[in-house]
Tab-separated table of C-alpha atoms in Angstrom:
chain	number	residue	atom	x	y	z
A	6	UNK	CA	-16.721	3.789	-32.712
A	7	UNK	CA	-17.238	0.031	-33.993
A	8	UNK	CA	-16.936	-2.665	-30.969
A	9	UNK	CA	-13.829	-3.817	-31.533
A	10	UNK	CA	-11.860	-0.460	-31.776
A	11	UNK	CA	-13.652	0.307	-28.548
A	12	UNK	CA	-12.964	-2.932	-27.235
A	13	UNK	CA	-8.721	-2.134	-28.401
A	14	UNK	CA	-9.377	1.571	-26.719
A	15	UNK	CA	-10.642	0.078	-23.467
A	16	UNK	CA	-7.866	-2.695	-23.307
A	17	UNK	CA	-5.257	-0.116	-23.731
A	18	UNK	CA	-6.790	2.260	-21.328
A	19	UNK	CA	-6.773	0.030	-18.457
A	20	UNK	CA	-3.135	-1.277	-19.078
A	21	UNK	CA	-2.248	2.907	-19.184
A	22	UNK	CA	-4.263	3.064	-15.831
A	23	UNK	CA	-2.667	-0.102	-13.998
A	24	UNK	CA	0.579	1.156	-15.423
A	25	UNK	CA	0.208	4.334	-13.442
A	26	UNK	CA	-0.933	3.097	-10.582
A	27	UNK	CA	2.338	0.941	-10.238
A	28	UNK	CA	4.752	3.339	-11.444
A	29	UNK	CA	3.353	6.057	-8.558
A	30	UNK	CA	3.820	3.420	-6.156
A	31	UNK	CA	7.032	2.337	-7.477
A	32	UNK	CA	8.619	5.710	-7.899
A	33	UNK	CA	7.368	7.059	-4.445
A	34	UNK	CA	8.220	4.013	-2.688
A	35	UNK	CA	11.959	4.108	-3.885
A	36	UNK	CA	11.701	7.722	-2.696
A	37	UNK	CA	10.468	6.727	0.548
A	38	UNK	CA	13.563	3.739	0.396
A	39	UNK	CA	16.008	6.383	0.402
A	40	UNK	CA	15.611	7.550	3.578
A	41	UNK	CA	16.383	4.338	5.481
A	42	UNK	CA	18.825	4.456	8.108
A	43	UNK	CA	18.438	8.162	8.217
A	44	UNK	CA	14.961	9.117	9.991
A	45	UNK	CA	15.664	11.172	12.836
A	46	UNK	CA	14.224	8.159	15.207
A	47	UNK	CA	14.035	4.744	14.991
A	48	UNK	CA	9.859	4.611	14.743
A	49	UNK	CA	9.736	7.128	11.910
A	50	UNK	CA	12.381	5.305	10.578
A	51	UNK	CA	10.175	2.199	10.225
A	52	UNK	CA	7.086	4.317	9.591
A	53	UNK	CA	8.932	5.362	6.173
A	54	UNK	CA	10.156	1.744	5.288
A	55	UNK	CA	6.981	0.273	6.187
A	56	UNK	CA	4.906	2.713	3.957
A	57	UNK	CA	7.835	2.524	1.413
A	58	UNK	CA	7.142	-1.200	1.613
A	59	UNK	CA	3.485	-1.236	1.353
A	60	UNK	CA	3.751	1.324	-1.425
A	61	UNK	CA	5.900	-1.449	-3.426
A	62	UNK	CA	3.257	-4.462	-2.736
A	63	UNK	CA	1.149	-2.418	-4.014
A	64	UNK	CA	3.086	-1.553	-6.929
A	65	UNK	CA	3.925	-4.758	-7.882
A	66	UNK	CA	0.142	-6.298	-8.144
A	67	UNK	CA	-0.755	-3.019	-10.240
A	68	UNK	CA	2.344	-3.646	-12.684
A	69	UNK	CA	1.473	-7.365	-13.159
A	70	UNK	CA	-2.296	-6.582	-13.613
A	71	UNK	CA	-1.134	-4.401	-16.368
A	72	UNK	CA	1.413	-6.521	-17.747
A	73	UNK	CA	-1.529	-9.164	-18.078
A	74	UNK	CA	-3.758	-6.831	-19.655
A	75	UNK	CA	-0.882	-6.004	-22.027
A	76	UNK	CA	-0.808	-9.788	-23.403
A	77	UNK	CA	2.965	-9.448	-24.356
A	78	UNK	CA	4.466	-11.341	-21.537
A	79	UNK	CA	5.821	-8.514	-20.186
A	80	UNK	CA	6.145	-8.880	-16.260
A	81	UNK	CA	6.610	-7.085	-12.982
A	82	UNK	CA	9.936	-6.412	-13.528
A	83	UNK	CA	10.472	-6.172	-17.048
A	84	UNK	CA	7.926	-2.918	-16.794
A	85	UNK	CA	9.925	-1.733	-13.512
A	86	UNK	CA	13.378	-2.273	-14.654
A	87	UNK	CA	13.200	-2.299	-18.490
A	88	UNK	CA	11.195	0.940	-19.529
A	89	UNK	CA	12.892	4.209	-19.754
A	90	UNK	CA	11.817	7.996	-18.821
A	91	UNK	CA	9.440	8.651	-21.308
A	92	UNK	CA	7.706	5.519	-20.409
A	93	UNK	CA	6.874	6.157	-16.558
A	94	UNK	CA	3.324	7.294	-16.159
A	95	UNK	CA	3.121	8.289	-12.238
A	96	UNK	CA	2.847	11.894	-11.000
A	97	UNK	CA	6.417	14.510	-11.026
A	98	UNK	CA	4.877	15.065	-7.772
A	99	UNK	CA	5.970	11.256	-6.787
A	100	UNK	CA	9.626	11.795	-8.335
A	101	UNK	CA	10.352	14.536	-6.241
A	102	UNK	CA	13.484	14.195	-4.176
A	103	UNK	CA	12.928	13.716	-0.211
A	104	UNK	CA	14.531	17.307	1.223
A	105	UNK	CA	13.916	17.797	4.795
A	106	UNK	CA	11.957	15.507	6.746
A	107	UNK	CA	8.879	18.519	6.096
A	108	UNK	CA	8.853	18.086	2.869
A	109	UNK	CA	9.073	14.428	2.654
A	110	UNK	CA	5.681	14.414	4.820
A	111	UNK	CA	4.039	16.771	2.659
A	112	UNK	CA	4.776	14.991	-0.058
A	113	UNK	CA	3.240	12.270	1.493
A	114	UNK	CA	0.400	13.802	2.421
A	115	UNK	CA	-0.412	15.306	-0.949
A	116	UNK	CA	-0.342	12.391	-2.409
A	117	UNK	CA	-1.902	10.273	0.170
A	118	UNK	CA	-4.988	12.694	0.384
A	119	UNK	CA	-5.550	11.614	-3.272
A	120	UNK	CA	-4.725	8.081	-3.379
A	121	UNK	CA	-7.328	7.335	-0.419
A	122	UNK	CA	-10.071	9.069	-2.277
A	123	UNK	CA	-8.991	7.428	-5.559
A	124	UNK	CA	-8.965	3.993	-3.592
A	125	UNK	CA	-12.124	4.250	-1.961
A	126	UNK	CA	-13.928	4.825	-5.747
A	127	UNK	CA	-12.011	2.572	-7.435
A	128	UNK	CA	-12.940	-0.377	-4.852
A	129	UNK	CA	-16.512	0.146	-5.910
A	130	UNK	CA	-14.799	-0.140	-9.866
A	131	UNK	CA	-16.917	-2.353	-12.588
A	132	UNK	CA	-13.685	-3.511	-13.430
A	133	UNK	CA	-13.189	-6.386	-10.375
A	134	UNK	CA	-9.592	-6.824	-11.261
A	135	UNK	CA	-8.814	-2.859	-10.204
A	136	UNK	CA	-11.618	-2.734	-7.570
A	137	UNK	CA	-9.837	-5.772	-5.908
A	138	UNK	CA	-6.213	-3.797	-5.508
A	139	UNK	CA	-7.950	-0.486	-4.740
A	140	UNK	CA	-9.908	-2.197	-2.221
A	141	UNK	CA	-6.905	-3.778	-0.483
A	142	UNK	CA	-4.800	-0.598	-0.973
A	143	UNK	CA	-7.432	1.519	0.636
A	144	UNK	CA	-6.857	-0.303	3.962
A	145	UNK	CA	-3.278	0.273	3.761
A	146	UNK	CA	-3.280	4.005	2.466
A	147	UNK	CA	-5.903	4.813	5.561
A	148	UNK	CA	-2.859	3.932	7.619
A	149	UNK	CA	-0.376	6.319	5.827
A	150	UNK	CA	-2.635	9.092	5.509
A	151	UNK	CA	-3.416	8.999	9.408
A	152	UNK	CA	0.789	9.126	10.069
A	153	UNK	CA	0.934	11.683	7.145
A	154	UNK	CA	-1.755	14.055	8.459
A	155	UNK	CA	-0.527	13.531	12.124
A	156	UNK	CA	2.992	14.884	11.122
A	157	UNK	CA	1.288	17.655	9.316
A	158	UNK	CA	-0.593	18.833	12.090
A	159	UNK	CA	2.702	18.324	14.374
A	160	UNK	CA	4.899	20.118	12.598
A	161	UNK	CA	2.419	22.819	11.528
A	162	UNK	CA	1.499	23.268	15.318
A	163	UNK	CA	4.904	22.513	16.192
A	164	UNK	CA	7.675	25.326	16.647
A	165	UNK	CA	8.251	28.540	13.981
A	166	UNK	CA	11.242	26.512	12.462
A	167	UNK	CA	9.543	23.634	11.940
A	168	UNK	CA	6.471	25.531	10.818
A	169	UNK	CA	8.612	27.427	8.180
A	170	UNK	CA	9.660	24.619	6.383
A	171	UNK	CA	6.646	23.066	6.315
A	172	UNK	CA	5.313	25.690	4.636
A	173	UNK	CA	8.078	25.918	2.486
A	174	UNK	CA	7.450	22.270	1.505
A	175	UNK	CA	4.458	23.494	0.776
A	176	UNK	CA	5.136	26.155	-1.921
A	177	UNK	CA	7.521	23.835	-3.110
A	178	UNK	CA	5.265	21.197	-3.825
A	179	UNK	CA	1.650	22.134	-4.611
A	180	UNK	CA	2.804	23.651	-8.072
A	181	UNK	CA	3.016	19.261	-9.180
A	182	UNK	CA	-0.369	18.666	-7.680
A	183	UNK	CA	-1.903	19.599	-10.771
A	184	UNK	CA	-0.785	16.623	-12.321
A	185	UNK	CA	-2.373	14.992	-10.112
A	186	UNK	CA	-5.713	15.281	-11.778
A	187	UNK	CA	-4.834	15.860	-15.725
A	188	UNK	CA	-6.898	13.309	-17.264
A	189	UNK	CA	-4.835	11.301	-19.366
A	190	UNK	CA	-5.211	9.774	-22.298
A	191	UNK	CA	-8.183	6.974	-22.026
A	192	UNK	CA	-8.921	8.284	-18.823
A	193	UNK	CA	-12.508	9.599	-20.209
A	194	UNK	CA	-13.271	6.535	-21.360
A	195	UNK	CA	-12.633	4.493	-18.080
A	196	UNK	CA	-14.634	7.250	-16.014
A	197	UNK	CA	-17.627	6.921	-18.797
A	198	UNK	CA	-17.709	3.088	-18.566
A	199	UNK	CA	-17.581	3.429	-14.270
A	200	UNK	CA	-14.290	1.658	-13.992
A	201	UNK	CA	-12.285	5.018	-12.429
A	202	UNK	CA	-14.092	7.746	-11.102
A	203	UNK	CA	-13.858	11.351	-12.609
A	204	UNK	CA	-10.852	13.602	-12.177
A	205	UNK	CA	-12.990	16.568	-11.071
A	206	UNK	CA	-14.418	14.205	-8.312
A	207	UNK	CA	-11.077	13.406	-6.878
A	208	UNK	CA	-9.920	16.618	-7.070
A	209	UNK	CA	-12.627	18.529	-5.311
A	210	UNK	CA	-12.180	15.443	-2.488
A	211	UNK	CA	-8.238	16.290	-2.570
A	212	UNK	CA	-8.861	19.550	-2.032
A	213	UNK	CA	-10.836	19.455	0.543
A	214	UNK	CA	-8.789	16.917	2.712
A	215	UNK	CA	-6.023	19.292	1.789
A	216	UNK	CA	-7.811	22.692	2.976
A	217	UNK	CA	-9.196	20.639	6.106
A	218	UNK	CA	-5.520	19.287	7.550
A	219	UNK	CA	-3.810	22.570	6.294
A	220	UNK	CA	-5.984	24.829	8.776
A	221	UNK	CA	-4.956	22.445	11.367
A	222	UNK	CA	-1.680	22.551	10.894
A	223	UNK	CA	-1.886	26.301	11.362
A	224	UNK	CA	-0.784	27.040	7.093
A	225	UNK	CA	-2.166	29.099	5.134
A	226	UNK	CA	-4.768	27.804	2.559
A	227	UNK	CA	-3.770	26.122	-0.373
A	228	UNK	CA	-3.290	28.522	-3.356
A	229	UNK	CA	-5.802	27.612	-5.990
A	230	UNK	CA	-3.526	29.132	-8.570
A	231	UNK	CA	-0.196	27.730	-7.525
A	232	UNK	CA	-1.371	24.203	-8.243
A	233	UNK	CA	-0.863	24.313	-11.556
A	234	UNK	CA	-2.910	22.380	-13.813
A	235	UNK	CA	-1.006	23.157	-17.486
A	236	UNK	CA	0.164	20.154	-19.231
A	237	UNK	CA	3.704	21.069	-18.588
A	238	UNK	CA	3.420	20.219	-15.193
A	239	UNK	CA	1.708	16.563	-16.070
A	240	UNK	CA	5.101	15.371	-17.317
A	241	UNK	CA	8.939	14.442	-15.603
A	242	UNK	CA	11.186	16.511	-13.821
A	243	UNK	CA	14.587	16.559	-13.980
A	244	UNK	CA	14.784	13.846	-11.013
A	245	UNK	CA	13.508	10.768	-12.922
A	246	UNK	CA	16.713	10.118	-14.612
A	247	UNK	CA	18.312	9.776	-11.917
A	248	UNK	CA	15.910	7.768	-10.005
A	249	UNK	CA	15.995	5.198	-12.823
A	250	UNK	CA	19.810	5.232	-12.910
A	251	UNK	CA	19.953	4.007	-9.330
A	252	UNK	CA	16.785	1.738	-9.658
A	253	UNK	CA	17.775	0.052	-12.922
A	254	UNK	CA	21.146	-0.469	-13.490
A	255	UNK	CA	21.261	-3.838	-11.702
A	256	UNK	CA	19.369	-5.330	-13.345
A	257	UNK	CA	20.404	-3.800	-16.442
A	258	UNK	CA	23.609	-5.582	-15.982
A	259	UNK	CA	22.337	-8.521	-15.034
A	260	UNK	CA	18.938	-9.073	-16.849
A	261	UNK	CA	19.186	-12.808	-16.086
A	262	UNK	CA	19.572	-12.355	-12.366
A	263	UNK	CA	16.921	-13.574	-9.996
A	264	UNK	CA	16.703	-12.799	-6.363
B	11	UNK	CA	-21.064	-31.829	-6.108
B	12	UNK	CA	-18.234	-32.866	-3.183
B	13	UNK	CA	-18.760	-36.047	-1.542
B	14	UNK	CA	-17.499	-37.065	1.949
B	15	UNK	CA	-14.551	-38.839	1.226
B	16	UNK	CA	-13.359	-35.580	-0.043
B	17	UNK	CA	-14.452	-33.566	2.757
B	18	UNK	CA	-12.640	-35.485	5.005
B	19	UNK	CA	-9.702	-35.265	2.939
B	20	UNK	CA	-10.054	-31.040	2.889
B	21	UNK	CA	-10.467	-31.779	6.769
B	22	UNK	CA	-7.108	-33.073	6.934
B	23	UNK	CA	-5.458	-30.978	4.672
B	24	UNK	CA	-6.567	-28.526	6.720
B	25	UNK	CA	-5.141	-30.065	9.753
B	26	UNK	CA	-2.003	-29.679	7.890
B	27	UNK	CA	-2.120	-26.056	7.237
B	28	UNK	CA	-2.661	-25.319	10.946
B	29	UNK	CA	0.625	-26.848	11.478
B	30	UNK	CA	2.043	-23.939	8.721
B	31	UNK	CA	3.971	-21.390	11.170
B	32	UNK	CA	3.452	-17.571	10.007
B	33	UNK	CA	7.456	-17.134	9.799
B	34	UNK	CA	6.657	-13.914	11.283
B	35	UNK	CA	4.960	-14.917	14.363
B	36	UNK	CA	5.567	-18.457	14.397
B	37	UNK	CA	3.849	-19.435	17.573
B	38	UNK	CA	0.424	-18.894	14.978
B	39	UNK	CA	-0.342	-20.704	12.382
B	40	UNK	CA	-1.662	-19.360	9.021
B	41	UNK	CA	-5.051	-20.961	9.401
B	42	UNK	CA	-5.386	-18.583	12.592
B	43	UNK	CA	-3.981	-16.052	11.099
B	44	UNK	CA	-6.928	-15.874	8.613
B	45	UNK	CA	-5.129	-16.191	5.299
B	46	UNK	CA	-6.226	-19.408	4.175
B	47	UNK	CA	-9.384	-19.006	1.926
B	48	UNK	CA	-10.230	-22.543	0.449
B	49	UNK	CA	-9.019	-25.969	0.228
B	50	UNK	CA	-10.117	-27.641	-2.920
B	51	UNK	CA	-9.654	-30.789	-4.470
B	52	UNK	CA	-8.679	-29.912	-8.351
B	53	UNK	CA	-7.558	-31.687	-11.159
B	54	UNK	CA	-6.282	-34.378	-8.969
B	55	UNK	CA	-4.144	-32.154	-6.350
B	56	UNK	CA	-4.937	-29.731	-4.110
B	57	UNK	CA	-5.488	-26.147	-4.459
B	58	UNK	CA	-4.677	-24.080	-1.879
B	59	UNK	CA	-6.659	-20.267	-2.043
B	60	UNK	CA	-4.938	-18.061	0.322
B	61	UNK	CA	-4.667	-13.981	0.663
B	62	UNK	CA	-1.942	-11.903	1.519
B	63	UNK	CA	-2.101	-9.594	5.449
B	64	UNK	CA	-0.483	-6.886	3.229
B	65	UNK	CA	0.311	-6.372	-0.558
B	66	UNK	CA	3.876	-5.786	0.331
B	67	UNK	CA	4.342	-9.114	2.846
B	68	UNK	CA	7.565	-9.536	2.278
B	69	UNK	CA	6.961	-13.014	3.910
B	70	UNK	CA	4.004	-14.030	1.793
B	71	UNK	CA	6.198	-15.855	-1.055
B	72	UNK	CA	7.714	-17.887	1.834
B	73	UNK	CA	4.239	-19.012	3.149
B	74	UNK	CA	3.714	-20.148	-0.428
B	75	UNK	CA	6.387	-22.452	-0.182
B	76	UNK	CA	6.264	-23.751	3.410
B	77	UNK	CA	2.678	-24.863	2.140
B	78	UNK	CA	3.484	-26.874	-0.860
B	79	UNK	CA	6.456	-28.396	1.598
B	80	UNK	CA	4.219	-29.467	4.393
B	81	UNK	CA	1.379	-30.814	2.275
B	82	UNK	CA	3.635	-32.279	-0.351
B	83	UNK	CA	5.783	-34.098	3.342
B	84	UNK	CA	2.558	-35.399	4.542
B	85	UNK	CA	1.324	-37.014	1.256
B	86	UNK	CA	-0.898	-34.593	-0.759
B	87	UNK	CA	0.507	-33.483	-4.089
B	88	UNK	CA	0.432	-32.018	-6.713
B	89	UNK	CA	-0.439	-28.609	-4.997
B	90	UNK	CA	-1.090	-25.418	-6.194
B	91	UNK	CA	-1.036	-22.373	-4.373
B	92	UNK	CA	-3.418	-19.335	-5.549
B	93	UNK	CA	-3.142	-15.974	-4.217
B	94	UNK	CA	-6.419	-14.004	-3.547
B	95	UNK	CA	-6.666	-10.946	-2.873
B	96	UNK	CA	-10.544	-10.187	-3.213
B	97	UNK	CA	-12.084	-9.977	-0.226
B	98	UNK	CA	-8.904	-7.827	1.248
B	99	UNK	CA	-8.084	-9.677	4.636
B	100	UNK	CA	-8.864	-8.510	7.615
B	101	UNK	CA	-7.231	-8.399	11.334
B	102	UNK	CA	-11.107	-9.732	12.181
B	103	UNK	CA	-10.398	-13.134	10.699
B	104	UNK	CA	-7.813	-13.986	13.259
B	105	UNK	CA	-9.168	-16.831	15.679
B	106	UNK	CA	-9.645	-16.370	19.285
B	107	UNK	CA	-6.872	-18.386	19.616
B	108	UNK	CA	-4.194	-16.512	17.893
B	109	UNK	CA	-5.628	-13.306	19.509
B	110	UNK	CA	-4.836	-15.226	22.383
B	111	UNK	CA	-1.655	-16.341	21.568
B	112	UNK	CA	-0.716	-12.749	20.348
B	113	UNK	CA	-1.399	-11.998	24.131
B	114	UNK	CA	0.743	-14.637	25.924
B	115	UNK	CA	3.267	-12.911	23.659
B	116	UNK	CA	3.008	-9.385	24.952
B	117	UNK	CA	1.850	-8.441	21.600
B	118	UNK	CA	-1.761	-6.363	22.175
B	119	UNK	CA	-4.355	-8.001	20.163
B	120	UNK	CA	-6.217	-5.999	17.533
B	121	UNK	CA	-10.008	-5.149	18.306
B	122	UNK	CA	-12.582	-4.768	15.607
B	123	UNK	CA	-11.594	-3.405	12.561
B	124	UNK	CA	-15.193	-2.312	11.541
B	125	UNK	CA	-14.801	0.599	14.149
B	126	UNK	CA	-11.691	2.493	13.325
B	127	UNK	CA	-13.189	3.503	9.492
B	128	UNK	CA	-14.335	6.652	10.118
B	129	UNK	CA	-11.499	8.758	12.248
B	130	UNK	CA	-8.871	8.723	9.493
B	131	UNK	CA	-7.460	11.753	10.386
B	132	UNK	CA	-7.248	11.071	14.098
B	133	UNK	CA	-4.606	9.014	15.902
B	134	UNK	CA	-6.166	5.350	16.720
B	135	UNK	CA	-6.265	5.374	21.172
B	136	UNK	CA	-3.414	3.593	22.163
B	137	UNK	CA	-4.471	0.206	23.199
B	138	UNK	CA	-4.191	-1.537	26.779
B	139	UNK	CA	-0.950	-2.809	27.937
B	140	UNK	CA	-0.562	-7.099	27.230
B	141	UNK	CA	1.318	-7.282	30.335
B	142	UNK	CA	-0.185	-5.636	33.359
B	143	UNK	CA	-3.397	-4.772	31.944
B	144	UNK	CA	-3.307	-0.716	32.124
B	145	UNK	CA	-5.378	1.389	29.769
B	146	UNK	CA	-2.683	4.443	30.670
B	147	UNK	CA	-0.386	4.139	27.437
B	148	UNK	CA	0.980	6.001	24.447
B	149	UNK	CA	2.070	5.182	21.066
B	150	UNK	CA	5.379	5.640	19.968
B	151	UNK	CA	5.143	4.504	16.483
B	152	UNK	CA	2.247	3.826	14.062
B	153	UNK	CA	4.319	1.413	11.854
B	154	UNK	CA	6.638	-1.817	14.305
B	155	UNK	CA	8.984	-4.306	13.041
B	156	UNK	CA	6.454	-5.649	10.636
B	157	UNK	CA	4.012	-4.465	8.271
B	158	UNK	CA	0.778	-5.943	10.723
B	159	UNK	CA	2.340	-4.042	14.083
B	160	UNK	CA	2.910	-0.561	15.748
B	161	UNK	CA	4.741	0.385	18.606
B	162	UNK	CA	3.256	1.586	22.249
B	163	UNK	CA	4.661	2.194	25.978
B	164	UNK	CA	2.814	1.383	29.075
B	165	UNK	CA	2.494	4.773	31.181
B	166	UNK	CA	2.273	2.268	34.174
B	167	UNK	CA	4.638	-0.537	33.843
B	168	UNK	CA	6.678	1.335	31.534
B	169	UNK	CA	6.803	-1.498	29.353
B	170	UNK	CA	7.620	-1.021	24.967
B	171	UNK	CA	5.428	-3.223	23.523
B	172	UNK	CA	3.408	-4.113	20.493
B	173	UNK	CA	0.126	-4.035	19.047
B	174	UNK	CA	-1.199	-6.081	15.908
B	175	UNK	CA	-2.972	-3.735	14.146
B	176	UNK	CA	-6.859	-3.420	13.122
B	177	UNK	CA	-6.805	-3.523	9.261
């Protein structure tokens, strides 16, 4: 590969990275949004908007890092707002919708149990632009992980109902965690150059978290074979449409608006 | 290669800073509060390096503002603020006197942050009580009104209170 295609491979390999690290946090956060004024207590009901609202900080750096690696003038919001389905890069297992408060948490914890091990890598990134948002991100994902895992382990431990739909949640959910670690498209590259680490790192970290809190919340072990790794399962569900329709219309009415 | 004059110039924009209220805890200023990186004298302004608590601080872009306001009231302009967010701030870079403040408050101060790193799967202890002193409480929340805070009870005085988190 000459220099300069490399050079045009690695540019649009980071934007497709930075661009899926804001659209997780965008998507999940909104997910997260939804359940305001709703938690069955006031503290979890803060827990959920505070990690919602962390999730979107977070978002929002990673979508202007990639809109400045893009070179096109294309901001924050014109990637969150103005992009359609096909477009979004973050996990189906973000888009899911919320359920029971069980499944919301293991969601959550899924997820988390991957972003912290991404986080911690990435802060050590040759690229300082991403190491500099993974680093700060870590600090905040330590502190959803440890309210994620804690609700794991309560309502795993807890009574048989709420043990039953955690496992539920669980067979529910694992079957997107594949998608988790598909390596996408410039992906290699990155991991080659040190800028993100490997996918089979993370995921034998993930899994490990995962088998670790899942005996303590008295579930069954993860099934290797129920999270899915075929491409199918890298893509949308169903849900995203709908998630876009509430997210974007405002501002698809309004594109001028500012607030 | 900054020469005195300038110094003392930094010094006093600096002086103005500390009178910049966190709108979240207003009793502290942002220069306790850690957030304010560098003063510099640029391009015949001032530019003013500062980094957020959290990414998602919803109070960060006012902070912004009340600095340009302040500086640009007490003579110093043009001024340009620059976010920062390499090295990620810290609950250690408060001052001893906003932990102090955060105290006279009846919000618990955060201890190191250094030593929570490794138990991430454990519940942080719950620290003493602000107001009568007791080790014996719980927490009832992890996350508090803002981003920086969770929620406790005193066992003893049976006090809610708050705790500024080690981050």
């Amino acid at each position: 590969m000459s220099s300069i295609s490399e050079k045009i491979s690695l540019r649009r390999a980071r934007f497709d990275f930075a661009l899926r690290m804001g659209d997780n946090g965008l998507i999940l956060s909104h997910r997260l949004s939804q359940w305001l004024g709703r938690a069955h207590a006031i503290e979890e009901d803060i827990a959920l908007a505070n990690i919602a609202l962390d999730l979107l900080g977070q978002a929002r750096l990673w979508l202007s890092l990639a809109g400045r690696i893009e070179g096109r003038g294309r901001g924050e919001d014109a990637l969150a707002f103005f992009r359609g389905e096909s477009d979004f890069r973050h996990f189906a297992l973000a888009e899911q919708p919320n359920g029971d408060f069980a499944r919301t948490i293991m969601r959550q914890f899924l997820f988390d149990a991957r972003q912290l091990a991404l986080l911690e890598k990435l802060g050590e990134s040759a690229d300082k632009e991403f190491a500099a948002l993974a680093a700060k991100g870590a600090k905040e994902t330590s502190y959803h992980i440890r309210h994620s895992a804690a609700w794991m382990r309560r309502l795993g431990c807890g009574t048989a109902e709420s043990n039953r739909r955690l496992k539920e949640a669980a067979e529910e959910l694992l079957r997107f965690c594949g998608g988790m670690f598909c390596e996408e498209r410039g992906e290699e590259l990155l991991a080659r150059r040190g800028v993100i680490p490997s996918a089979d790192i993370l995921r034998a970290q993930w899994q490990s978290t995962v088998e670790q809190v899942f005996a303590e919340s008295d579930l069954p072990p993860p099934d290797a074979k129920a999270i899915d790794s075929r491409p199918s399962f890298c893509g949308h569900t169903e849900h995203l449409g709908y998630i876009l329709a509430e997210m974007q219309s405002l501002p698809r009415l309004h594109p001028q608006a500012k607030w | 290669m900054v020469n005195a004059r300038e110094m003392d110039c930094a010094d006093s924009v600096r002086g103005v800073l500390s009178g910049v209220a966190d709108p979240e805890i207003p009793e502290i200023s942002i220069v306790d509060l850690g957030i304010v990186r560098k003063v510099e004298n640029a391009r015949g302004g001032w530019r003013i390096t500062v980094t957020p608590t959290y990414s998602g601080c919803p109070a960060f872009d006012v902070i912004c503002g009340d600095i340009v306001s302040a500086l640009n009231r007490a003579g110093y302009a043009p001024v340009e603020v620059v976010r920062a967010l390499s090295p990620p701030w810290s609950s250690d870079w408060l001052s001893g006197k906003a932990k102090k403040t955060l105290l006279r408050l009846g919000i618990s101060p955060p201890g190191p942050a250094s030593e929570i790193k490794p138990v991430l799967f454990f519940n942080l202890p719950s620290p003493p009580c602000p107001r009568c002193g007791s080790p014996q409480t719980e927490t009832t929340g992890q996350f508090g009104a803002t981003a920086c805070k969770s929620l406790h009870r005193c066992l003893s005085c049976r006090e809610p209170f708050e705790h500024f988190k080690p981050i």
